[in-house]
Short mmCIF file of C-alpha atoms in Angstrom, two decimals:
data_model
loop_
_atom_site.label_atom_id
_atom_site.label_comp_id
_atom_site.label_asym_id
_atom_site.label_seq_id
_atom_site.Cartn_x
_atom_site.Cartn_y
_atom_site.Cartn_z
CA MET A 53 88.04 12.25 10.31
CA SER A 54 87.52 15.40 12.23
CA ASP A 55 86.35 16.05 15.88
CA ARG A 56 84.08 19.66 15.11
CA VAL A 57 81.85 21.22 17.89
CA TYR A 58 77.93 20.61 16.94
CA SER A 59 76.20 23.52 15.73
CA LYS A 60 72.88 23.86 13.55
CA THR A 61 74.57 26.55 11.03
CA ALA A 62 77.77 24.19 10.67
CA GLY A 63 78.39 22.27 7.52
CA TRP A 64 78.55 18.93 6.22
CA GLN A 65 82.21 19.30 6.54
CA ASP A 66 82.03 20.15 9.94
CA MET A 67 80.67 17.32 10.77
CA ALA A 68 82.61 14.57 12.54
CA ALA A 69 82.78 11.18 10.41
CA GLY A 70 80.20 8.21 11.23
CA GLY A 71 77.86 10.72 13.03
CA VAL A 72 79.41 10.79 16.41
CA ILE A 73 79.20 12.68 19.15
CA PRO A 74 83.04 13.50 20.12
CA GLN A 75 82.01 15.33 23.04
CA ALA A 76 81.32 13.26 25.86
CA GLY A 77 78.42 13.78 28.75
CA ASN A 78 76.85 16.57 26.34
CA ALA A 79 72.95 15.31 26.77
CA GLU A 80 72.25 18.22 29.37
CA GLU A 81 72.93 20.98 25.97
CA TYR A 82 70.25 18.97 24.32
CA ALA A 83 66.88 21.00 24.59
CA THR A 84 64.32 18.59 25.40
CA GLY A 85 61.88 21.28 26.64
CA GLY A 86 60.21 22.23 23.32
CA TRP A 87 57.73 18.88 23.36
CA ARG A 88 56.34 20.03 26.29
CA THR A 89 52.22 20.76 26.07
CA PHE A 90 51.84 20.21 29.64
CA ARG A 91 53.99 21.49 32.82
CA PRO A 92 54.32 20.66 36.09
CA VAL A 93 53.28 23.46 38.81
CA ARG A 94 54.01 22.04 41.98
CA ASP A 95 52.52 23.08 45.22
CA ASP A 96 55.30 24.18 47.90
CA GLU A 97 52.81 24.27 50.75
CA LYS A 98 51.84 20.64 50.57
CA CYS A 99 55.31 19.18 49.74
CA ILE A 100 56.94 16.98 51.96
CA ASP A 101 60.40 16.56 49.61
CA CYS A 102 60.04 13.43 49.95
CA LEU A 103 62.25 13.82 46.70
CA GLN A 104 59.88 10.94 44.12
CA CYS A 105 59.67 13.14 41.59
CA TRP A 106 63.51 14.03 41.39
CA ILE A 107 63.67 9.88 41.56
CA TYR A 108 61.18 9.45 39.00
CA CYS A 109 61.75 12.85 36.33
CA PRO A 110 63.47 10.88 33.20
CA ASP A 111 65.08 13.90 31.82
CA ASN A 112 66.43 15.43 34.94
CA ALA A 113 64.06 18.42 34.90
CA ILE A 114 63.82 18.60 38.63
CA LYS A 115 66.29 20.30 40.23
CA VAL A 116 67.50 19.38 44.00
CA ILE A 117 69.26 21.91 46.57
CA ASP A 118 70.16 21.14 49.97
CA GLN A 119 67.81 17.42 49.73
CA LYS A 120 65.16 19.61 48.73
CA VAL A 121 62.82 20.53 45.99
CA SER A 122 60.44 22.73 46.88
CA GLY A 123 61.07 26.35 46.30
CA ILE A 124 63.27 25.00 43.07
CA PRO A 125 61.87 25.78 39.70
CA TYR A 126 62.01 22.77 37.68
CA ASP A 127 64.41 22.92 34.58
CA LEU A 128 61.69 23.74 32.16
CA VAL A 129 64.27 23.64 28.94
CA HIS A 130 64.40 20.08 29.95
CA CYS A 131 61.22 18.92 30.86
CA LYS A 132 59.15 17.21 28.59
CA GLY A 133 56.12 17.09 30.18
CA CYS A 134 55.90 13.61 31.04
CA GLY A 135 53.27 13.98 34.20
CA VAL A 136 55.58 11.10 35.50
CA CYS A 137 56.81 13.46 38.73
CA ALA A 138 52.74 14.50 39.28
CA ALA A 139 51.95 10.47 39.13
CA ILE A 140 53.76 9.78 41.31
CA CYS A 141 53.97 12.66 43.81
CA PRO A 142 51.98 10.82 47.13
CA VAL A 143 50.47 14.56 48.51
CA LYS A 144 49.35 15.46 45.53
CA CYS A 145 51.58 18.63 45.28
CA ILE A 146 51.95 18.73 41.63
CA GLU A 147 49.60 19.52 39.34
CA MET A 148 50.38 19.44 35.25
CA LYS A 149 48.53 22.66 33.14
CA PRO A 150 48.44 22.84 29.76
CA GLU A 151 51.26 25.21 27.96
CA THR A 152 48.52 27.56 26.83
CA ASP A 153 48.08 28.82 30.25
CA PHE A 154 51.22 30.89 30.28
CA GLU A 155 51.08 31.92 26.85
CA ASP A 156 51.87 35.29 28.18
CA GLU A 157 55.08 33.75 30.05
CA ASN A 158 56.31 32.00 26.67
CA MET B 95 108.08 -15.37 -2.26
CA GLY B 96 104.62 -17.14 -1.49
CA LYS B 97 103.93 -20.94 -2.36
CA VAL B 98 101.13 -21.77 -4.82
CA MET B 99 98.76 -24.23 -3.03
CA PRO B 100 95.91 -25.89 -4.58
CA LEU B 101 92.62 -24.50 -2.85
CA GLU B 102 88.78 -23.94 -3.62
CA GLY B 103 88.28 -20.53 -3.32
CA ASN B 104 86.13 -20.31 -0.04
CA ASN B 105 90.12 -21.87 1.32
CA ALA B 106 91.33 -19.47 -0.64
CA ILE B 107 89.59 -16.45 1.45
CA ALA B 108 89.93 -18.25 4.73
CA GLU B 109 93.75 -18.46 4.12
CA ALA B 110 94.09 -14.43 3.64
CA MET B 111 92.02 -14.44 6.49
CA ARG B 112 94.48 -16.99 8.95
CA GLN B 113 97.35 -14.44 7.81
CA ILE B 114 95.07 -11.28 8.60
CA ASN B 115 94.64 -12.67 11.57
CA PRO B 116 91.49 -10.11 12.28
CA ASP B 117 90.86 -9.71 15.81
CA VAL B 118 86.93 -10.51 15.86
CA VAL B 119 84.80 -13.00 13.78
CA ALA B 120 81.16 -13.40 13.95
CA ALA B 121 79.90 -15.29 11.34
CA TYR B 122 76.75 -17.97 10.91
CA PRO B 123 76.86 -20.03 7.79
CA ILE B 124 75.32 -20.22 5.15
CA THR B 125 75.61 -22.08 1.59
CA PRO B 126 78.07 -21.21 -0.64
CA SER B 127 80.06 -19.44 2.03
CA THR B 128 79.79 -21.79 4.92
CA GLU B 129 83.50 -23.12 4.13
CA ILE B 130 84.82 -20.10 4.78
CA VAL B 131 83.61 -19.72 8.63
CA GLN B 132 83.88 -23.86 8.92
CA THR B 133 87.64 -23.92 7.59
CA PHE B 134 88.38 -20.42 9.82
CA ALA B 135 86.52 -21.91 13.42
CA LYS B 136 89.44 -25.12 12.99
CA PHE B 137 91.94 -22.06 12.28
CA VAL B 138 91.10 -20.83 15.57
CA ALA B 139 90.27 -23.94 17.90
CA ASP B 140 94.01 -25.12 16.60
CA GLY B 141 95.59 -21.60 18.00
CA LYS B 142 96.74 -20.90 14.54
CA VAL B 143 94.96 -17.40 14.97
CA THR B 144 94.29 -15.53 17.97
CA THR B 145 90.70 -14.27 16.67
CA ASN B 146 88.29 -13.51 18.69
CA PHE B 147 85.42 -16.07 17.45
CA VAL B 148 81.51 -14.97 18.28
CA ALA B 149 79.55 -17.71 17.21
CA VAL B 150 75.75 -16.15 16.98
CA GLU B 151 72.14 -17.12 16.01
CA SER B 152 71.63 -15.59 12.83
CA GLU B 153 73.71 -13.17 9.85
CA HIS B 154 71.30 -10.28 12.05
CA SER B 155 73.36 -10.71 15.04
CA ALA B 156 76.60 -11.59 13.75
CA MET B 157 76.23 -8.18 11.71
CA SER B 158 75.55 -6.76 14.91
CA ALA B 159 78.33 -8.29 16.62
CA CYS B 160 81.00 -7.23 13.75
CA THR B 161 80.10 -3.91 13.68
CA ALA B 162 80.13 -3.81 17.10
CA ALA B 163 83.45 -5.34 17.83
CA ALA B 164 84.62 -2.69 15.05
CA ALA B 165 83.40 0.16 16.76
CA ALA B 166 85.26 -0.96 20.10
CA GLY B 167 88.46 -1.30 17.85
CA GLY B 168 88.82 -4.00 16.49
CA ARG B 169 89.73 -5.48 13.03
CA VAL B 170 87.00 -7.08 11.80
CA MET B 171 86.14 -9.90 9.34
CA ASN B 172 83.01 -11.86 8.18
CA ALA B 173 81.67 -13.78 5.62
CA THR B 174 78.24 -14.57 4.15
CA SER B 175 75.88 -15.06 1.09
CA ALA B 176 72.43 -14.37 -0.51
CA ASN B 177 69.68 -14.48 2.15
CA GLY B 178 72.14 -14.02 4.89
CA LEU B 179 73.22 -10.94 3.49
CA ALA B 180 69.45 -9.67 3.05
CA LEU B 181 69.43 -10.66 6.66
CA MET B 182 72.27 -8.48 7.84
CA TRP B 183 70.68 -5.58 5.33
CA GLU B 184 69.47 -3.45 8.90
CA ILE B 185 73.00 -3.70 9.85
CA LEU B 186 74.98 -3.28 6.73
CA TYR B 187 73.65 0.92 7.18
CA ILE B 188 74.64 1.12 10.18
CA THR B 189 78.32 -0.41 9.55
CA ALA B 190 78.88 2.06 6.72
CA SER B 191 77.36 4.72 8.47
CA LEU B 192 79.20 4.74 11.58
CA ARG B 193 82.26 4.39 9.13
CA GLN B 194 83.39 1.04 10.52
CA PRO B 195 86.10 -0.54 8.65
CA VAL B 196 84.56 -4.21 8.78
CA VAL B 197 85.63 -6.63 6.03
CA LEU B 198 82.61 -9.10 4.84
CA ASN B 199 83.62 -12.29 2.42
CA LEU B 200 80.61 -12.30 0.31
CA VAL B 201 80.29 -15.45 -1.73
CA ASN B 202 77.55 -14.50 -4.15
CA ARG B 203 74.39 -16.15 -4.61
CA ALA B 204 70.77 -16.03 -5.56
CA LEU B 205 67.86 -14.52 -3.08
CA SER B 206 65.12 -16.39 -2.45
CA GLY B 207 62.70 -17.21 -3.75
CA ASN B 208 62.55 -19.81 -5.03
CA ILE B 209 65.14 -21.40 -2.57
CA ASN B 210 67.79 -21.53 -4.33
CA ILE B 211 72.18 -21.71 -3.78
CA HIS B 212 73.81 -21.19 -6.80
CA CYS B 213 75.19 -18.10 -8.01
CA ASP B 214 74.45 -14.81 -9.41
CA HIS B 215 74.92 -11.07 -7.93
CA SER B 216 71.29 -10.87 -6.98
CA ASP B 217 72.46 -10.49 -3.04
CA GLY B 218 75.61 -7.59 -4.06
CA MET B 219 73.44 -6.06 -5.59
CA GLY B 220 70.85 -5.63 -3.18
CA ALA B 221 73.22 -4.39 -1.03
CA ARG B 222 74.31 -1.98 -3.78
CA ASP B 223 73.50 0.86 -2.15
CA SER B 224 73.91 0.36 1.67
CA GLY B 225 77.55 2.37 1.16
CA TRP B 226 79.62 -0.70 1.06
CA ILE B 227 82.80 -0.75 -0.97
CA GLN B 228 82.14 -3.80 -3.70
CA ILE B 229 85.13 -5.62 -5.07
CA TYR B 230 84.24 -8.10 -7.07
CA GLY B 231 86.83 -11.15 -7.55
CA GLU B 232 87.03 -13.36 -11.08
CA ASN B 233 88.05 -16.28 -9.20
CA ALA B 234 90.44 -17.62 -6.31
CA GLN B 235 93.25 -15.84 -6.46
CA GLU B 236 91.66 -12.55 -6.69
CA GLY B 237 89.37 -14.06 -3.94
CA TYR B 238 92.48 -14.28 -1.79
CA ASP B 239 94.44 -10.60 -3.13
CA ASN B 240 91.00 -8.93 -2.50
CA CYS B 241 90.49 -10.00 0.91
CA ILE B 242 94.28 -9.18 2.14
CA GLN B 243 93.75 -5.64 -0.42
CA CYS B 244 89.53 -5.02 1.49
CA VAL B 245 91.34 -4.83 4.93
CA ALA B 246 94.22 -2.04 3.79
CA ILE B 247 91.30 0.14 1.81
CA SER B 248 88.30 -0.42 4.50
CA GLU B 249 90.95 1.08 6.66
CA ARG B 250 92.62 4.35 5.47
CA GLU B 251 91.76 7.18 7.43
CA ASP B 252 90.04 8.85 4.79
CA VAL B 253 88.31 6.07 3.98
CA ARG B 254 87.06 3.79 6.78
CA LEU B 255 84.25 1.95 4.89
CA PRO B 256 83.16 -1.01 4.75
CA SER B 257 84.20 -3.51 2.18
CA MET B 258 82.55 -6.47 0.55
CA ASN B 259 85.06 -9.32 -0.95
CA CYS B 260 82.64 -10.84 -3.29
CA ILE B 261 83.68 -14.03 -5.23
CA ASP B 262 80.77 -16.29 -7.58
CA GLY B 263 79.55 -19.12 -5.82
CA PHE B 264 80.40 -22.71 -6.10
CA PHE B 265 81.82 -21.87 -9.87
CA VAL B 266 84.83 -19.96 -7.53
CA SER B 267 83.74 -21.04 -3.95
CA HIS B 268 83.73 -24.65 -4.47
CA ALA B 269 86.56 -24.94 -7.65
CA TYR B 270 90.02 -25.61 -6.96
CA GLU B 271 92.37 -23.49 -8.58
CA MET B 272 96.28 -23.27 -8.09
CA VAL B 273 96.53 -20.15 -6.19
CA GLU B 274 99.77 -18.35 -5.16
CA VAL B 275 99.73 -17.89 -1.22
CA GLU B 276 102.10 -15.43 0.23
CA GLU B 277 104.28 -15.58 3.45
CA ASP B 278 102.31 -14.96 6.56
CA ALA B 279 104.61 -12.26 7.69
CA ALA B 280 104.98 -10.41 4.23
CA VAL B 281 100.83 -10.74 4.51
CA GLN B 282 101.50 -8.72 8.01
CA GLU B 283 103.81 -6.59 7.38
CA TRP B 284 101.97 -5.36 3.81
CA ILE B 285 98.23 -4.42 5.87
CA GLY B 286 100.39 -3.33 8.63
CA PRO B 287 99.18 -3.10 12.10
CA TYR B 288 95.46 -1.90 13.00
CA LYS B 289 94.65 2.01 14.28
CA PRO B 290 91.30 1.96 15.76
CA VAL B 291 89.76 5.53 14.85
CA ARG B 292 87.99 6.63 18.76
CA PRO B 293 87.80 2.66 20.11
CA LEU B 294 85.01 2.40 22.16
CA LEU B 295 87.15 0.91 24.54
CA ASP B 296 89.16 3.60 25.17
CA ILE B 297 87.52 4.48 27.91
CA LYS B 298 89.85 8.04 28.91
CA ASN B 299 88.13 9.47 26.03
CA PRO B 300 84.42 8.74 25.46
CA TYR B 301 82.20 9.66 22.80
CA THR B 302 78.39 8.81 21.89
CA VAL B 303 77.99 6.62 18.94
CA GLY B 304 74.84 5.91 16.83
CA PRO B 305 72.71 8.58 18.10
CA LEU B 306 69.37 9.86 17.57
CA ASP B 307 69.57 11.71 14.07
CA LEU B 308 66.91 13.67 13.29
CA TRP B 309 66.27 16.28 10.42
CA ASP B 310 67.93 19.59 11.50
CA TYR B 311 72.08 17.01 11.22
CA TYR B 312 71.29 13.56 9.41
CA PHE B 313 71.68 15.21 5.89
CA GLU B 314 74.69 16.57 6.81
CA HIS B 315 75.86 13.34 7.63
CA LYS B 316 74.88 11.70 5.11
CA ARG B 317 76.69 14.22 2.58
CA ASN B 318 80.12 14.07 4.84
CA GLN B 319 79.94 10.17 4.28
CA LEU B 320 79.03 10.52 0.64
CA SER B 321 82.50 12.10 0.53
CA ALA B 322 84.27 9.51 1.35
CA TYR B 323 83.48 7.75 -1.80
CA PRO B 324 85.95 9.52 -4.01
CA ASN B 325 88.39 8.97 -1.38
CA ALA B 326 87.57 4.95 -1.28
CA LYS B 327 88.27 4.78 -5.39
CA GLU B 328 91.58 6.28 -5.11
CA ALA B 329 92.59 4.18 -2.22
CA ILE B 330 92.12 0.97 -4.32
CA ILE B 331 93.75 2.38 -6.90
CA GLU B 332 96.75 2.94 -4.87
CA GLU B 333 96.12 0.01 -2.50
CA GLY B 334 96.22 -2.22 -6.12
CA LYS B 335 99.20 -1.08 -6.89
CA ARG B 336 101.11 -0.85 -3.71
CA PHE B 337 99.69 -4.90 -3.66
CA GLY B 338 101.65 -5.20 -7.20
CA GLN B 339 104.87 -4.54 -6.18
CA ALA B 340 104.77 -6.60 -3.12
CA PHE B 341 103.41 -9.73 -4.41
CA GLY B 342 103.84 -8.75 -8.42
CA ARG B 343 99.56 -8.98 -8.88
CA GLU B 344 98.30 -5.39 -9.69
CA TYR B 345 94.97 -4.41 -9.63
CA GLY B 346 93.09 -1.22 -10.48
CA LEU B 347 89.08 -0.35 -10.84
CA MET B 348 88.68 -2.44 -13.87
CA GLU B 349 90.55 -4.87 -16.14
CA CYS B 350 90.56 -4.07 -19.65
CA VAL B 351 91.07 -6.47 -22.30
CA ASP B 352 92.05 -5.54 -25.84
CA LEU B 353 89.91 -2.44 -25.48
CA GLU B 354 92.35 -0.15 -27.03
CA ASP B 355 90.99 -0.81 -30.63
CA ALA B 356 87.81 -2.60 -30.05
CA GLU B 357 84.61 -2.27 -31.98
CA VAL B 358 82.52 -4.85 -30.12
CA ALA B 359 82.76 -4.92 -25.99
CA VAL B 360 81.40 -6.50 -23.11
CA VAL B 361 81.29 -5.38 -19.01
CA ALA B 362 80.99 -8.35 -16.71
CA LEU B 363 81.66 -8.97 -13.18
CA GLY B 364 83.15 -12.38 -11.64
CA SER B 365 83.94 -15.41 -13.03
CA THR B 366 81.87 -14.99 -16.27
CA ALA B 367 84.71 -12.15 -17.19
CA GLY B 368 86.87 -14.96 -17.01
CA MET B 369 85.38 -16.87 -19.91
CA CYS B 370 85.12 -13.58 -21.82
CA LYS B 371 88.67 -13.62 -21.88
CA ASP B 372 89.18 -16.51 -23.92
CA VAL B 373 85.86 -15.72 -26.42
CA VAL B 374 87.75 -12.59 -26.91
CA ALA B 375 91.17 -14.08 -27.43
CA ASP B 376 89.58 -16.60 -30.03
CA LEU B 377 87.61 -14.38 -31.57
CA ARG B 378 90.69 -11.61 -32.02
CA SER B 379 91.92 -14.71 -33.84
CA LYS B 380 89.61 -14.33 -36.69
CA GLY B 381 90.47 -11.08 -37.08
CA VAL B 382 86.77 -9.58 -34.86
CA LYS B 383 87.70 -6.77 -32.31
CA ALA B 384 86.34 -7.85 -29.62
CA GLY B 385 86.94 -6.04 -26.41
CA LEU B 386 86.35 -7.00 -22.38
CA LEU B 387 85.92 -4.87 -19.91
CA LYS B 388 86.06 -6.44 -16.38
CA LEU B 389 84.05 -4.61 -13.75
CA ARG B 390 86.22 -5.30 -10.28
CA VAL B 391 85.06 -2.77 -8.65
CA PHE B 392 80.69 -1.40 -8.22
CA ARG B 393 81.12 0.56 -5.81
CA PRO B 394 82.38 2.79 -5.71
CA PHE B 395 81.03 2.86 -9.14
CA PRO B 396 83.89 4.18 -11.92
CA ASP B 397 81.76 5.77 -13.99
CA ALA B 398 84.38 8.27 -15.79
CA GLU B 399 86.43 5.38 -16.25
CA ILE B 400 83.99 3.42 -17.23
CA VAL B 401 83.55 5.95 -20.12
CA ALA B 402 86.60 6.53 -21.02
CA ALA B 403 87.17 2.76 -21.71
CA LEU B 404 84.30 2.32 -23.59
CA ARG B 405 83.61 5.36 -25.36
CA ASN B 406 85.34 4.58 -28.57
CA CYS B 407 83.64 1.27 -29.17
CA LYS B 408 81.28 0.81 -32.18
CA ALA B 409 78.53 -1.31 -29.69
CA VAL B 410 78.19 -2.58 -25.75
CA ALA B 411 76.52 -5.41 -24.23
CA VAL B 412 76.59 -5.40 -20.67
CA PHE B 413 76.27 -8.27 -18.84
CA ASP B 414 73.98 -8.46 -15.48
CA ARG B 415 73.98 -11.04 -13.61
CA ALA B 416 71.02 -10.03 -11.51
CA ALA B 417 67.74 -8.36 -12.86
CA SER B 418 66.36 -5.43 -10.96
CA TYR B 419 62.31 -6.57 -10.62
CA GLY B 420 60.14 -3.74 -12.06
CA ALA B 421 63.18 -1.53 -13.84
CA SER B 422 63.55 -1.63 -17.21
CA TYR B 423 67.39 -3.19 -16.87
CA GLY B 424 69.53 -4.78 -14.81
CA PRO B 425 71.69 -2.59 -12.56
CA LEU B 426 74.88 -2.99 -13.12
CA TYR B 427 73.41 -1.98 -17.38
CA SER B 428 71.58 0.89 -15.51
CA GLU B 429 74.90 2.38 -13.53
CA VAL B 430 76.88 2.12 -17.05
CA ALA B 431 74.20 3.33 -19.50
CA ALA B 432 73.79 6.74 -16.84
CA ALA B 433 77.31 7.48 -16.76
CA MET B 434 77.75 7.02 -21.02
CA TYR B 435 74.51 9.29 -21.57
CA THR B 436 76.06 11.60 -18.39
CA ARG B 437 79.48 11.94 -20.43
CA GLY B 438 78.38 12.34 -23.29
CA ALA B 439 79.36 8.48 -25.07
CA ASN B 440 76.31 7.89 -27.48
CA VAL B 441 77.57 3.88 -27.79
CA PRO B 442 75.12 1.80 -28.92
CA CYS B 443 74.36 -0.38 -25.26
CA VAL B 444 72.31 -3.30 -24.84
CA ASN B 445 71.60 -5.59 -21.29
CA ILE B 446 72.25 -9.00 -21.26
CA ILE B 447 70.24 -10.42 -18.26
CA TYR B 448 71.67 -14.65 -18.10
CA GLY B 449 72.68 -16.56 -15.62
CA LEU B 450 70.35 -16.73 -12.63
CA GLY B 451 70.26 -18.53 -9.53
CA GLY B 452 73.74 -20.60 -11.29
CA ARG B 453 72.64 -21.34 -15.31
CA GLU B 454 75.59 -21.62 -16.65
CA ILE B 455 76.70 -19.39 -18.98
CA ARG B 456 78.35 -21.65 -22.40
CA PRO B 457 81.42 -19.28 -24.57
CA ASP B 458 79.55 -19.97 -27.73
CA GLN B 459 76.47 -17.56 -25.85
CA ILE B 460 79.20 -15.32 -25.37
CA ALA B 461 80.35 -15.35 -29.31
CA ASP B 462 76.97 -15.06 -30.05
CA VAL B 463 76.28 -11.81 -28.17
CA TYR B 464 79.63 -9.79 -29.94
CA GLY B 465 77.80 -11.61 -33.25
CA LYS B 466 74.79 -9.67 -31.92
CA LEU B 467 77.01 -6.05 -31.34
CA ASN B 468 78.35 -6.99 -34.80
CA ASP B 469 75.18 -6.75 -36.32
CA ILE B 470 74.61 -3.05 -34.53
CA LYS B 471 77.90 -2.44 -35.77
CA THR B 472 77.28 -3.15 -39.62
CA THR B 473 73.97 -2.65 -39.92
CA GLY B 474 73.56 0.39 -37.13
CA GLN B 475 70.03 -1.01 -36.64
CA PRO B 476 69.05 -1.09 -33.38
CA ALA B 477 68.58 -4.64 -30.97
CA ASP B 478 66.92 -5.49 -28.39
CA PRO B 479 67.77 -3.43 -25.46
CA VAL B 480 67.29 -6.60 -22.90
CA SER B 481 67.98 -9.89 -23.79
CA TYR B 482 67.56 -12.76 -21.63
CA VAL B 483 70.84 -15.59 -22.58
CA GLY B 484 70.53 -19.33 -21.72
CA VAL B 485 67.28 -18.83 -20.36
CA ARG B 486 64.36 -21.64 -22.06
CA GLY B 487 61.44 -20.51 -24.54
#
């Protein structure tokens, strides 16, 4: 029973028996941003840094530095675009915009 | 040296479980396997084993608890029959996919409907693609011996697959036989201490078990699982030999009775094979070159070995104690015939469906089958590909 590192180019012989993931704590490496059709855009002028978006984000896509979220970009590799942050924001400073608005960036 | 005791098939298996002393048993009683769990529960209550016995509310929960306990790092056993196995269906696949060496004692019984508590192999055959090793015993002695061997086979590092120790309901489970029971210490020494691979309770080395596995990895994981079955076949042969060295009763993938020069042969699983042995002996005394292939291991299916044993016969009948509804043939026949065709063995093979729902089969009915095979041999005329022996009308 081998303990190989996962990679999408690895063959079946390289898989860990039982389909287990031997490397613990690797959820951060799993990119979930590809599922997103809407992206949160925050108006930092309105944001009061209450951190509710950070608490409610189900996928660790909102980063906090020095107890603040304002001015800090979303982690779009992990943001699934669920819109929970926009719904929970008490000052409505987050708008969910369609990904098609950002085609140039993508 | 062991001692010879009069035991029912169920109690023989319970005795093996007592000697194995697994860490966890989670089970829900169902006829005809109830006595296994009932007897074992008494062993737990009497302090004869140190097993954690988990009383659950269904077979689905029983198998879930067993699979989880095995993942946690325990040596785990269980018992069930028929609809109980069917209720475990979802989890059976998971146990095998997670490569957990759980041993399930399956007392074969017909699946509903209509409701029937008696023997046939429809339960085991229904689980044939779930990834479990399946070993079919002929009598209580084999039920006892196979239970012990299943532990060693399943736990081998290159196997790590769950196994079913199958005996025929009532015919074996509720019939008293003289069973040679080995010394407790000898059984413990033979199976050895359990060495779990990546136990979840090893909290210093965490890992993820049972993750989401989509199109990007699932196929590779399944191919990886498939690679364990040839190893399982080797393990069954090696452990069968090792068992023979220790206790004097050697086992292999199958038992060949008078097959070397047999012209007409039958293939059978379970207790029926025992009756076939008597019929073969009788026919041999009358000059008929009859033989028997008693298949012990149905999963992994030993196709090359079966073809090697049967390829010089002139006519073969495969006995199925289960039907495959909507298919043309019974499950055992389909696999034997596919193996013969694939390996270029051009032997006429017919399928006998018999004994559904506990209908007994008599020696004269088996002898009739050999008679029909003799006709095929002498006239070269094809017979009915499928016949139903023992059904009225």
